[in-house]
JSON list of C-alpha atoms in Angstrom, two decimals:
[
{"chain": "G", "resi": 1, "resn": "MET", "atom": "CA", "xyz": [216.11, 94.63, 184.74]},
{"chain": "G", "resi": 2, "resn": "PHE", "atom": "CA", "xyz": [213.27, 96.51, 183.32]},
{"chain": "G", "resi": 3, "resn": "GLU", "atom": "CA", "xyz": [215.49, 97.85, 180.39]},
{"chain": "G", "resi": 4, "resn": "ALA", "atom": "CA", "xyz": [215.95, 94.65, 178.83]},
{"chain": "G", "resi": 5, "resn": "PRO", "atom": "CA", "xyz": [212.62, 94.18, 177.70]},
{"chain": "G", "resi": 6, "resn": "LYS", "atom": "CA", "xyz": [212.56, 97.54, 176.17]},
{"chain": "G", "resi": 7, "resn": "ILE", "atom": "CA", "xyz": [215.72, 96.82, 174.21]},
{"chain": "G", "resi": 8, "resn": "ILE", "atom": "CA", "xyz": [214.42, 93.72, 172.83]},
{"chain": "G", "resi": 9, "resn": "LEU", "atom": "CA", "xyz": [210.88, 95.06, 171.99]},
{"chain": "G", "resi": 10, "resn": "ALA", "atom": "CA", "xyz": [212.91, 98.03, 170.08]},
{"chain": "G", "resi": 11, "resn": "SER", "atom": "CA", "xyz": [215.01, 95.57, 168.36]},
{"chain": "G", "resi": 12, "resn": "ALA", "atom": "CA", "xyz": [212.08, 93.40, 167.19]},
{"chain": "G", "resi": 13, "resn": "LEU", "atom": "CA", "xyz": [210.11, 96.31, 165.79]},
{"chain": "G", "resi": 14, "resn": "LEU", "atom": "CA", "xyz": [213.39, 97.68, 163.90]},
{"chain": "G", "resi": 15, "resn": "ALA", "atom": "CA", "xyz": [213.96, 94.16, 162.53]},
{"chain": "G", "resi": 16, "resn": "MET", "atom": "CA", "xyz": [210.33, 94.27, 160.96]},
{"chain": "G", "resi": 17, "resn": "LEU", "atom": "CA", "xyz": [210.56, 97.75, 159.95]},
{"chain": "G", "resi": 18, "resn": "PRO", "atom": "CA", "xyz": [212.70, 96.89, 156.54]},
{"chain": "G", "resi": 19, "resn": "ALA", "atom": "CA", "xyz": [210.30, 93.93, 155.82]},
{"chain": "G", "resi": 20, "resn": "CYS", "atom": "CA", "xyz": [207.23, 96.13, 155.89]},
{"chain": "G", "resi": 21, "resn": "SER", "atom": "CA", "xyz": [208.88, 99.12, 154.14]},
{"chain": "G", "resi": 22, "resn": "SER", "atom": "CA", "xyz": [209.95, 96.95, 151.18]},
{"chain": "G", "resi": 23, "resn": "GLU", "atom": "CA", "xyz": [206.95, 95.11, 150.18]},
{"chain": "G", "resi": 24, "resn": "LEU", "atom": "CA", "xyz": [205.71, 96.83, 146.93]},
{"chain": "G", "resi": 25, "resn": "SER", "atom": "CA", "xyz": [202.50, 96.16, 144.97]},
{"chain": "G", "resi": 26, "resn": "LYS", "atom": "CA", "xyz": [202.84, 94.11, 141.84]},
{"chain": "G", "resi": 27, "resn": "GLU", "atom": "CA", "xyz": [202.43, 97.37, 139.91]},
{"chain": "G", "resi": 28, "resn": "GLU", "atom": "CA", "xyz": [204.75, 99.42, 141.98]},
{"chain": "G", "resi": 29, "resn": "GLN", "atom": "CA", "xyz": [207.52, 96.77, 141.54]},
{"chain": "G", "resi": 30, "resn": "GLU", "atom": "CA", "xyz": [206.91, 96.66, 137.81]},
{"chain": "G", "resi": 31, "resn": "ILE", "atom": "CA", "xyz": [207.50, 100.60, 137.48]},
{"chain": "G", "resi": 32, "resn": "LEU", "atom": "CA", "xyz": [210.56, 100.04, 139.76]},
{"chain": "G", "resi": 33, "resn": "ASP", "atom": "CA", "xyz": [212.12, 97.36, 137.66]},
{"chain": "G", "resi": 34, "resn": "THR", "atom": "CA", "xyz": [211.26, 99.26, 134.20]},
{"chain": "G", "resi": 35, "resn": "ARG", "atom": "CA", "xyz": [213.05, 102.46, 135.71]},
{"chain": "G", "resi": 36, "resn": "LEU", "atom": "CA", "xyz": [216.13, 100.32, 136.98]},
{"chain": "G", "resi": 37, "resn": "ALA", "atom": "CA", "xyz": [216.35, 98.73, 133.60]},
{"chain": "G", "resi": 38, "resn": "ASP", "atom": "CA", "xyz": [216.01, 102.05, 131.71]},
{"chain": "G", "resi": 39, "resn": "GLU", "atom": "CA", "xyz": [218.75, 103.38, 133.83]},
{"chain": "G", "resi": 40, "resn": "GLN", "atom": "CA", "xyz": [221.09, 100.59, 132.92]},
{"chain": "G", "resi": 41, "resn": "LYS", "atom": "CA", "xyz": [220.48, 100.66, 129.25]},
{"chain": "G", "resi": 42, "resn": "PRO", "atom": "CA", "xyz": [223.34, 102.75, 127.08]},
{"chain": "G", "resi": 43, "resn": "THR", "atom": "CA", "xyz": [221.49, 105.68, 125.59]},
{"chain": "G", "resi": 44, "resn": "ASN", "atom": "CA", "xyz": [223.23, 107.16, 122.62]},
{"chain": "G", "resi": 45, "resn": "LEU", "atom": "CA", "xyz": [224.94, 105.59, 119.79]},
{"chain": "G", "resi": 46, "resn": "ILE", "atom": "CA", "xyz": [228.32, 105.54, 121.20]},
{"chain": "G", "resi": 47, "resn": "ALA", "atom": "CA", "xyz": [227.20, 104.31, 124.53]},
{"chain": "G", "resi": 48, "resn": "VAL", "atom": "CA", "xyz": [225.57, 101.58, 122.54]},
{"chain": "G", "resi": 49, "resn": "LEU", "atom": "CA", "xyz": [228.42, 100.88, 120.45]},
{"chain": "G", "resi": 50, "resn": "GLN", "atom": "CA", "xyz": [230.89, 100.78, 123.41]},
{"chain": "G", "resi": 51, "resn": "GLY", "atom": "CA", "xyz": [228.60, 98.47, 125.34]},
{"chain": "G", "resi": 52, "resn": "ASN", "atom": "CA", "xyz": [228.66, 95.74, 122.60]},
{"chain": "G", "resi": 53, "resn": "PRO", "atom": "CA", "xyz": [231.91, 93.89, 122.73]},
{"chain": "G", "resi": 54, "resn": "ASP", "atom": "CA", "xyz": [231.61, 92.59, 119.19]},
{"chain": "G", "resi": 55, "resn": "LEU", "atom": "CA", "xyz": [231.66, 96.14, 117.98]},
{"chain": "G", "resi": 56, "resn": "SER", "atom": "CA", "xyz": [234.81, 97.20, 119.86]},
{"chain": "G", "resi": 57, "resn": "THR", "atom": "CA", "xyz": [236.95, 98.01, 116.81]},
{"chain": "G", "resi": 58, "resn": "ALA", "atom": "CA", "xyz": [234.16, 100.32, 115.25]},
{"chain": "G", "resi": 59, "resn": "SER", "atom": "CA", "xyz": [233.81, 101.97, 118.90]},
{"chain": "G", "resi": 60, "resn": "THR", "atom": "CA", "xyz": [237.62, 102.70, 118.97]},
{"chain": "G", "resi": 61, "resn": "LEU", "atom": "CA", "xyz": [237.58, 103.96, 115.50]},
{"chain": "G", "resi": 62, "resn": "ILE", "atom": "CA", "xyz": [234.69, 106.38, 116.01]},
{"chain": "G", "resi": 63, "resn": "GLY", "atom": "CA", "xyz": [236.52, 107.49, 119.24]},
{"chain": "G", "resi": 64, "resn": "LEU", "atom": "CA", "xyz": [239.98, 108.23, 117.56]},
{"chain": "G", "resi": 65, "resn": "SER", "atom": "CA", "xyz": [238.57, 109.83, 114.77]},
{"chain": "G", "resi": 66, "resn": "GLY", "atom": "CA", "xyz": [236.76, 112.43, 116.70]},
{"chain": "G", "resi": 67, "resn": "VAL", "atom": "CA", "xyz": [233.30, 111.52, 115.16]},
{"chain": "G", "resi": 68, "resn": "GLY", "atom": "CA", "xyz": [231.83, 110.13, 118.43]},
{"chain": "G", "resi": 69, "resn": "ALA", "atom": "CA", "xyz": [231.61, 113.86, 119.62]},
{"chain": "G", "resi": 70, "resn": "GLU", "atom": "CA", "xyz": [229.42, 114.43, 116.87]},
{"chain": "G", "resi": 71, "resn": "LEU", "atom": "CA", "xyz": [227.02, 111.46, 117.52]},
{"chain": "G", "resi": 72, "resn": "SER", "atom": "CA", "xyz": [226.82, 112.46, 121.02]},
{"chain": "G", "resi": 73, "resn": "ASP", "atom": "CA", "xyz": [225.12, 115.89, 120.22]},
{"chain": "G", "resi": 74, "resn": "ASP", "atom": "CA", "xyz": [221.59, 116.36, 119.13]},
{"chain": "G", "resi": 75, "resn": "GLY", "atom": "CA", "xyz": [220.41, 114.97, 115.92]},
{"chain": "G", "resi": 76, "resn": "THR", "atom": "CA", "xyz": [219.68, 111.31, 114.67]},
{"chain": "G", "resi": 77, "resn": "PHE", "atom": "CA", "xyz": [221.87, 109.01, 112.89]},
{"chain": "G", "resi": 78, "resn": "THR", "atom": "CA", "xyz": [222.03, 105.88, 111.31]},
{"chain": "G", "resi": 79, "resn": "ALA", "atom": "CA", "xyz": [225.19, 103.72, 111.91]},
{"chain": "G", "resi": 80, "resn": "PHE", "atom": "CA", "xyz": [226.17, 100.68, 109.65]},
{"chain": "G", "resi": 81, "resn": "ALA", "atom": "CA", "xyz": [228.59, 99.21, 112.39]},
{"chain": "G", "resi": 82, "resn": "ALA", "atom": "CA", "xyz": [231.03, 96.57, 111.18]},
{"chain": "G", "resi": 83, "resn": "THR", "atom": "CA", "xyz": [231.79, 93.64, 113.57]},
{"chain": "G", "resi": 84, "resn": "ASN", "atom": "CA", "xyz": [235.30, 93.14, 115.13]},
{"chain": "G", "resi": 85, "resn": "GLU", "atom": "CA", "xyz": [235.39, 89.81, 112.79]},
{"chain": "G", "resi": 86, "resn": "ALA", "atom": "CA", "xyz": [234.78, 92.26, 109.76]},
{"chain": "G", "resi": 87, "resn": "TYR", "atom": "CA", "xyz": [237.61, 94.46, 110.63]},
{"chain": "G", "resi": 88, "resn": "ASN", "atom": "CA", "xyz": [239.73, 91.43, 111.22]},
{"chain": "G", "resi": 89, "resn": "LYS", "atom": "CA", "xyz": [239.29, 90.64, 107.57]},
{"chain": "G", "resi": 90, "resn": "LEU", "atom": "CA", "xyz": [241.11, 93.69, 106.68]},
{"chain": "G", "resi": 91, "resn": "ASP", "atom": "CA", "xyz": [244.45, 93.94, 105.84]},
{"chain": "G", "resi": 92, "resn": "ALA", "atom": "CA", "xyz": [246.22, 94.50, 109.54]},
{"chain": "G", "resi": 93, "resn": "GLU", "atom": "CA", "xyz": [248.73, 97.27, 108.14]},
{"chain": "G", "resi": 94, "resn": "PHE", "atom": "CA", "xyz": [245.87, 99.24, 106.67]},
{"chain": "G", "resi": 95, "resn": "LEU", "atom": "CA", "xyz": [243.92, 98.81, 109.79]},
{"chain": "G", "resi": 96, "resn": "SER", "atom": "CA", "xyz": [246.95, 99.99, 111.97]},
{"chain": "G", "resi": 97, "resn": "GLY", "atom": "CA", "xyz": [247.84, 102.59, 109.83]},
{"chain": "G", "resi": 98, "resn": "LEU", "atom": "CA", "xyz": [244.13, 104.13, 110.22]},
{"chain": "G", "resi": 99, "resn": "MET", "atom": "CA", "xyz": [244.83, 104.38, 113.95]},
{"chain": "G", "resi": 100, "resn": "HIS", "atom": "CA", "xyz": [247.97, 106.27, 113.49]},
{"chain": "G", "resi": 101, "resn": "SER", "atom": "CA", "xyz": [247.48, 110.16, 114.35]},
{"chain": "G", "resi": 102, "resn": "ASP", "atom": "CA", "xyz": [248.86, 111.09, 110.89]},
{"chain": "G", "resi": 103, "resn": "ASN", "atom": "CA", "xyz": [245.99, 109.50, 109.27]},
{"chain": "G", "resi": 104, "resn": "LYS", "atom": "CA", "xyz": [243.08, 111.14, 111.01]},
{"chain": "G", "resi": 105, "resn": "ASP", "atom": "CA", "xyz": [241.77, 112.40, 107.96]},
{"chain": "G", "resi": 106, "resn": "GLU", "atom": "CA", "xyz": [241.27, 109.18, 106.15]},
{"chain": "G", "resi": 107, "resn": "LEU", "atom": "CA", "xyz": [240.26, 107.75, 109.60]},
{"chain": "G", "resi": 108, "resn": "VAL", "atom": "CA", "xyz": [237.03, 110.36, 109.38]},
{"chain": "G", "resi": 109, "resn": "LYS", "atom": "CA", "xyz": [236.43, 109.45, 106.15]},
{"chain": "G", "resi": 110, "resn": "VAL", "atom": "CA", "xyz": [236.26, 105.84, 106.48]},
{"chain": "G", "resi": 111, "resn": "THR", "atom": "CA", "xyz": [234.43, 106.38, 110.02]},
{"chain": "G", "resi": 112, "resn": "LYS", "atom": "CA", "xyz": [231.74, 108.80, 108.35]},
{"chain": "G", "resi": 113, "resn": "PHE", "atom": "CA", "xyz": [231.31, 106.66, 105.58]},
{"chain": "G", "resi": 114, "resn": "GLU", "atom": "CA", "xyz": [229.24, 103.97, 107.67]},
{"chain": "G", "resi": 115, "resn": "LEU", "atom": "CA", "xyz": [227.27, 107.00, 109.32]},
{"chain": "G", "resi": 116, "resn": "VAL", "atom": "CA", "xyz": [224.02, 108.54, 107.85]},
{"chain": "G", "resi": 117, "resn": "ASP", "atom": "CA", "xyz": [222.19, 111.68, 108.91]},
{"chain": "G", "resi": 118, "resn": "GLY", "atom": "CA", "xyz": [218.78, 110.72, 110.20]},
{"chain": "G", "resi": 119, "resn": "SER", "atom": "CA", "xyz": [217.50, 107.46, 111.77]},
{"chain": "G", "resi": 120, "resn": "MET", "atom": "CA", "xyz": [216.61, 104.78, 109.58]},
{"chain": "G", "resi": 121, "resn": "THR", "atom": "CA", "xyz": [215.18, 101.40, 110.23]},
{"chain": "G", "resi": 122, "resn": "THR", "atom": "CA", "xyz": [215.24, 98.27, 108.04]},
{"chain": "G", "resi": 123, "resn": "ALA", "atom": "CA", "xyz": [211.56, 98.90, 107.22]},
{"chain": "G", "resi": 124, "resn": "ASP", "atom": "CA", "xyz": [212.78, 102.70, 105.99]},
{"chain": "G", "resi": 125, "resn": "ILE", "atom": "CA", "xyz": [215.64, 100.74, 104.03]},
{"chain": "G", "resi": 126, "resn": "ALA", "atom": "CA", "xyz": [213.41, 98.18, 102.39]},
{"chain": "G", "resi": 127, "resn": "LYS", "atom": "CA", "xyz": [210.69, 100.88, 101.40]},
{"chain": "G", "resi": 128, "resn": "ALA", "atom": "CA", "xyz": [213.47, 102.81, 99.71]},
{"chain": "G", "resi": 129, "resn": "VAL", "atom": "CA", "xyz": [214.60, 99.61, 97.73]},
{"chain": "G", "resi": 130, "resn": "LYS", "atom": "CA", "xyz": [211.55, 98.84, 96.67]},
{"chain": "G", "resi": 131, "resn": "ASP", "atom": "CA", "xyz": [210.30, 102.40, 95.76]},
{"chain": "G", "resi": 132, "resn": "GLY", "atom": "CA", "xyz": [213.67, 102.51, 93.92]},
{"chain": "G", "resi": 133, "resn": "GLY", "atom": "CA", "xyz": [213.22, 99.33, 91.86]},
{"chain": "G", "resi": 134, "resn": "GLY", "atom": "CA", "xyz": [215.39, 97.25, 93.63]},
{"chain": "G", "resi": 135, "resn": "THR", "atom": "CA", "xyz": [218.01, 99.85, 94.46]},
{"chain": "G", "resi": 136, "resn": "ALA", "atom": "CA", "xyz": [218.46, 102.68, 96.89]},
{"chain": "G", "resi": 137, "resn": "SER", "atom": "CA", "xyz": [221.42, 104.94, 97.31]},
{"chain": "G", "resi": 138, "resn": "ILE", "atom": "CA", "xyz": [221.79, 106.30, 100.99]},
{"chain": "G", "resi": 139, "resn": "ALA", "atom": "CA", "xyz": [223.93, 109.24, 101.45]},
{"chain": "G", "resi": 140, "resn": "THR", "atom": "CA", "xyz": [226.80, 108.89, 104.14]},
{"chain": "G", "resi": 141, "resn": "LEU", "atom": "CA", "xyz": [228.04, 111.43, 106.39]},
{"chain": "G", "resi": 142, "resn": "GLN", "atom": "CA", "xyz": [231.04, 111.13, 104.47]},
{"chain": "G", "resi": 143, "resn": "GLY", "atom": "CA", "xyz": [229.59, 112.25, 101.13]},
{"chain": "G", "resi": 144, "resn": "GLY", "atom": "CA", "xyz": [229.62, 109.22, 99.49]},
{"chain": "G", "resi": 145, "resn": "MET", "atom": "CA", "xyz": [226.74, 106.92, 98.69]},
{"chain": "G", "resi": 146, "resn": "ILE", "atom": "CA", "xyz": [226.29, 103.26, 99.89]},
{"chain": "G", "resi": 147, "resn": "LYS", "atom": "CA", "xyz": [223.87, 101.10, 97.50]},
{"chain": "G", "resi": 148, "resn": "ALA", "atom": "CA", "xyz": [221.08, 99.10, 99.09]},
{"chain": "G", "resi": 149, "resn": "THR", "atom": "CA", "xyz": [219.52, 96.02, 97.95]},
{"chain": "G", "resi": 150, "resn": "MET", "atom": "CA", "xyz": [217.49, 93.16, 99.08]},
{"chain": "G", "resi": 151, "resn": "ASP", "atom": "CA", "xyz": [218.34, 89.50, 99.07]},
{"chain": "G", "resi": 152, "resn": "GLY", "atom": "CA", "xyz": [214.85, 87.95, 100.02]},
{"chain": "G", "resi": 153, "resn": "ASP", "atom": "CA", "xyz": [214.25, 89.84, 103.41]},
{"chain": "G", "resi": 154, "resn": "LYS", "atom": "CA", "xyz": [217.81, 90.54, 104.01]},
{"chain": "G", "resi": 155, "resn": "ILE", "atom": "CA", "xyz": [219.33, 93.96, 103.38]},
{"chain": "G", "resi": 156, "resn": "VAL", "atom": "CA", "xyz": [222.75, 93.92, 101.26]},
{"chain": "G", "resi": 157, "resn": "LEU", "atom": "CA", "xyz": [224.73, 97.15, 101.30]},
{"chain": "G", "resi": 158, "resn": "GLU", "atom": "CA", "xyz": [227.52, 97.74, 98.76]},
{"chain": "G", "resi": 159, "resn": "ASP", "atom": "CA", "xyz": [230.12, 100.61, 98.85]},
{"chain": "G", "resi": 160, "resn": "GLY", "atom": "CA", "xyz": [231.58, 102.44, 95.60]},
{"chain": "G", "resi": 161, "resn": "ALA", "atom": "CA", "xyz": [234.38, 99.84, 95.44]},
{"chain": "G", "resi": 162, "resn": "GLY", "atom": "CA", "xyz": [231.86, 96.97, 95.18]},
{"chain": "G", "resi": 163, "resn": "ASN", "atom": "CA", "xyz": [232.65, 95.49, 98.71]},
{"chain": "G", "resi": 164, "resn": "LYS", "atom": "CA", "xyz": [229.18, 94.18, 100.05]},
{"chain": "G", "resi": 165, "resn": "ALA", "atom": "CA", "xyz": [227.99, 93.89, 103.70]},
{"chain": "G", "resi": 166, "resn": "ASN", "atom": "CA", "xyz": [224.94, 91.97, 104.70]},
{"chain": "G", "resi": 167, "resn": "VAL", "atom": "CA", "xyz": [222.86, 93.44, 107.73]},
{"chain": "G", "resi": 168, "resn": "ILE", "atom": "CA", "xyz": [223.26, 90.82, 110.30]},
{"chain": "G", "resi": 169, "resn": "GLU", "atom": "CA", "xyz": [221.72, 92.49, 113.41]},
{"chain": "G", "resi": 170, "resn": "ALA", "atom": "CA", "xyz": [218.83, 95.26, 112.59]},
{"chain": "G", "resi": 171, "resn": "ASP", "atom": "CA", "xyz": [217.29, 98.31, 114.08]},
{"chain": "G", "resi": 172, "resn": "VAL", "atom": "CA", "xyz": [219.44, 98.33, 117.50]},
{"chain": "G", "resi": 173, "resn": "LYS", "atom": "CA", "xyz": [217.87, 101.37, 118.96]},
{"chain": "G", "resi": 174, "resn": "SER", "atom": "CA", "xyz": [219.51, 104.08, 120.70]},
{"chain": "G", "resi": 175, "resn": "SER", "atom": "CA", "xyz": [218.37, 107.58, 122.07]},
{"chain": "G", "resi": 176, "resn": "ASN", "atom": "CA", "xyz": [219.69, 109.24, 119.08]},
{"chain": "G", "resi": 177, "resn": "GLY", "atom": "CA", "xyz": [219.33, 106.66, 116.04]},
{"chain": "G", "resi": 178, "resn": "THR", "atom": "CA", "xyz": [219.60, 103.27, 114.80]},
{"chain": "G", "resi": 179, "resn": "ILE", "atom": "CA", "xyz": [222.32, 100.94, 114.73]},
{"chain": "G", "resi": 180, "resn": "HIS", "atom": "CA", "xyz": [222.72, 98.13, 111.89]},
{"chain": "G", "resi": 181, "resn": "ILE", "atom": "CA", "xyz": [225.51, 95.61, 112.53]},
{"chain": "G", "resi": 182, "resn": "ILE", "atom": "CA", "xyz": [227.03, 94.59, 109.22]},
{"chain": "G", "resi": 183, "resn": "ASP", "atom": "CA", "xyz": [229.15, 91.55, 108.37]},
{"chain": "G", "resi": 184, "resn": "ALA", "atom": "CA", "xyz": [231.95, 93.49, 106.45]},
{"chain": "G", "resi": 185, "resn": "VAL", "atom": "CA", "xyz": [233.37, 97.08, 106.44]},
{"chain": "G", "resi": 186, "resn": "LEU", "atom": "CA", "xyz": [232.21, 99.71, 104.24]},
{"chain": "G", "resi": 187, "resn": "MET", "atom": "CA", "xyz": [234.92, 102.14, 102.65]},
{"chain": "G", "resi": 188, "resn": "PRO", "atom": "CA", "xyz": [234.87, 105.01, 100.85]},
{"chain": "G", "resi": 189, "resn": "GLU", "atom": "CA", "xyz": [235.92, 104.95, 97.04]}
]
């Protein structure tokens, strides 16, 4: 009979223990929330691209080309990532052909044309355009040049064939660079 009160008391104390230990001060809770949010964020360019469903085609092409391994290494990069909708505007046969293993060299060229060494924000690009008298030339990892101009406060990019793309979402940060989401695919000459 004497054991029952001890069990009830012990159970009550154990039930109260989690409630006491889980209470954090406002400052401690903010620190914990920040850490948890940071742990859930994608880090490098590849992870950010893979985490955005509207960029799945760009992510797939970078992965198939092997260029993704370069982007996960040290260094900083700027990616001009075309949306799935932009890739859907391309000839389906051409896009399918790019993904074929026999065309890996061409896929690498296309993929690297939308990548730049070093991280460039829209402020950096706008300054280069202003300093260039209305036009800036941006060297790509592929070796080609992207021409940048401004249309009001919007950045417009042009490839060697005259195809134009607008930056529709700018300055997406990653641990190793910046991504600018564009509404058209930029192609090497």
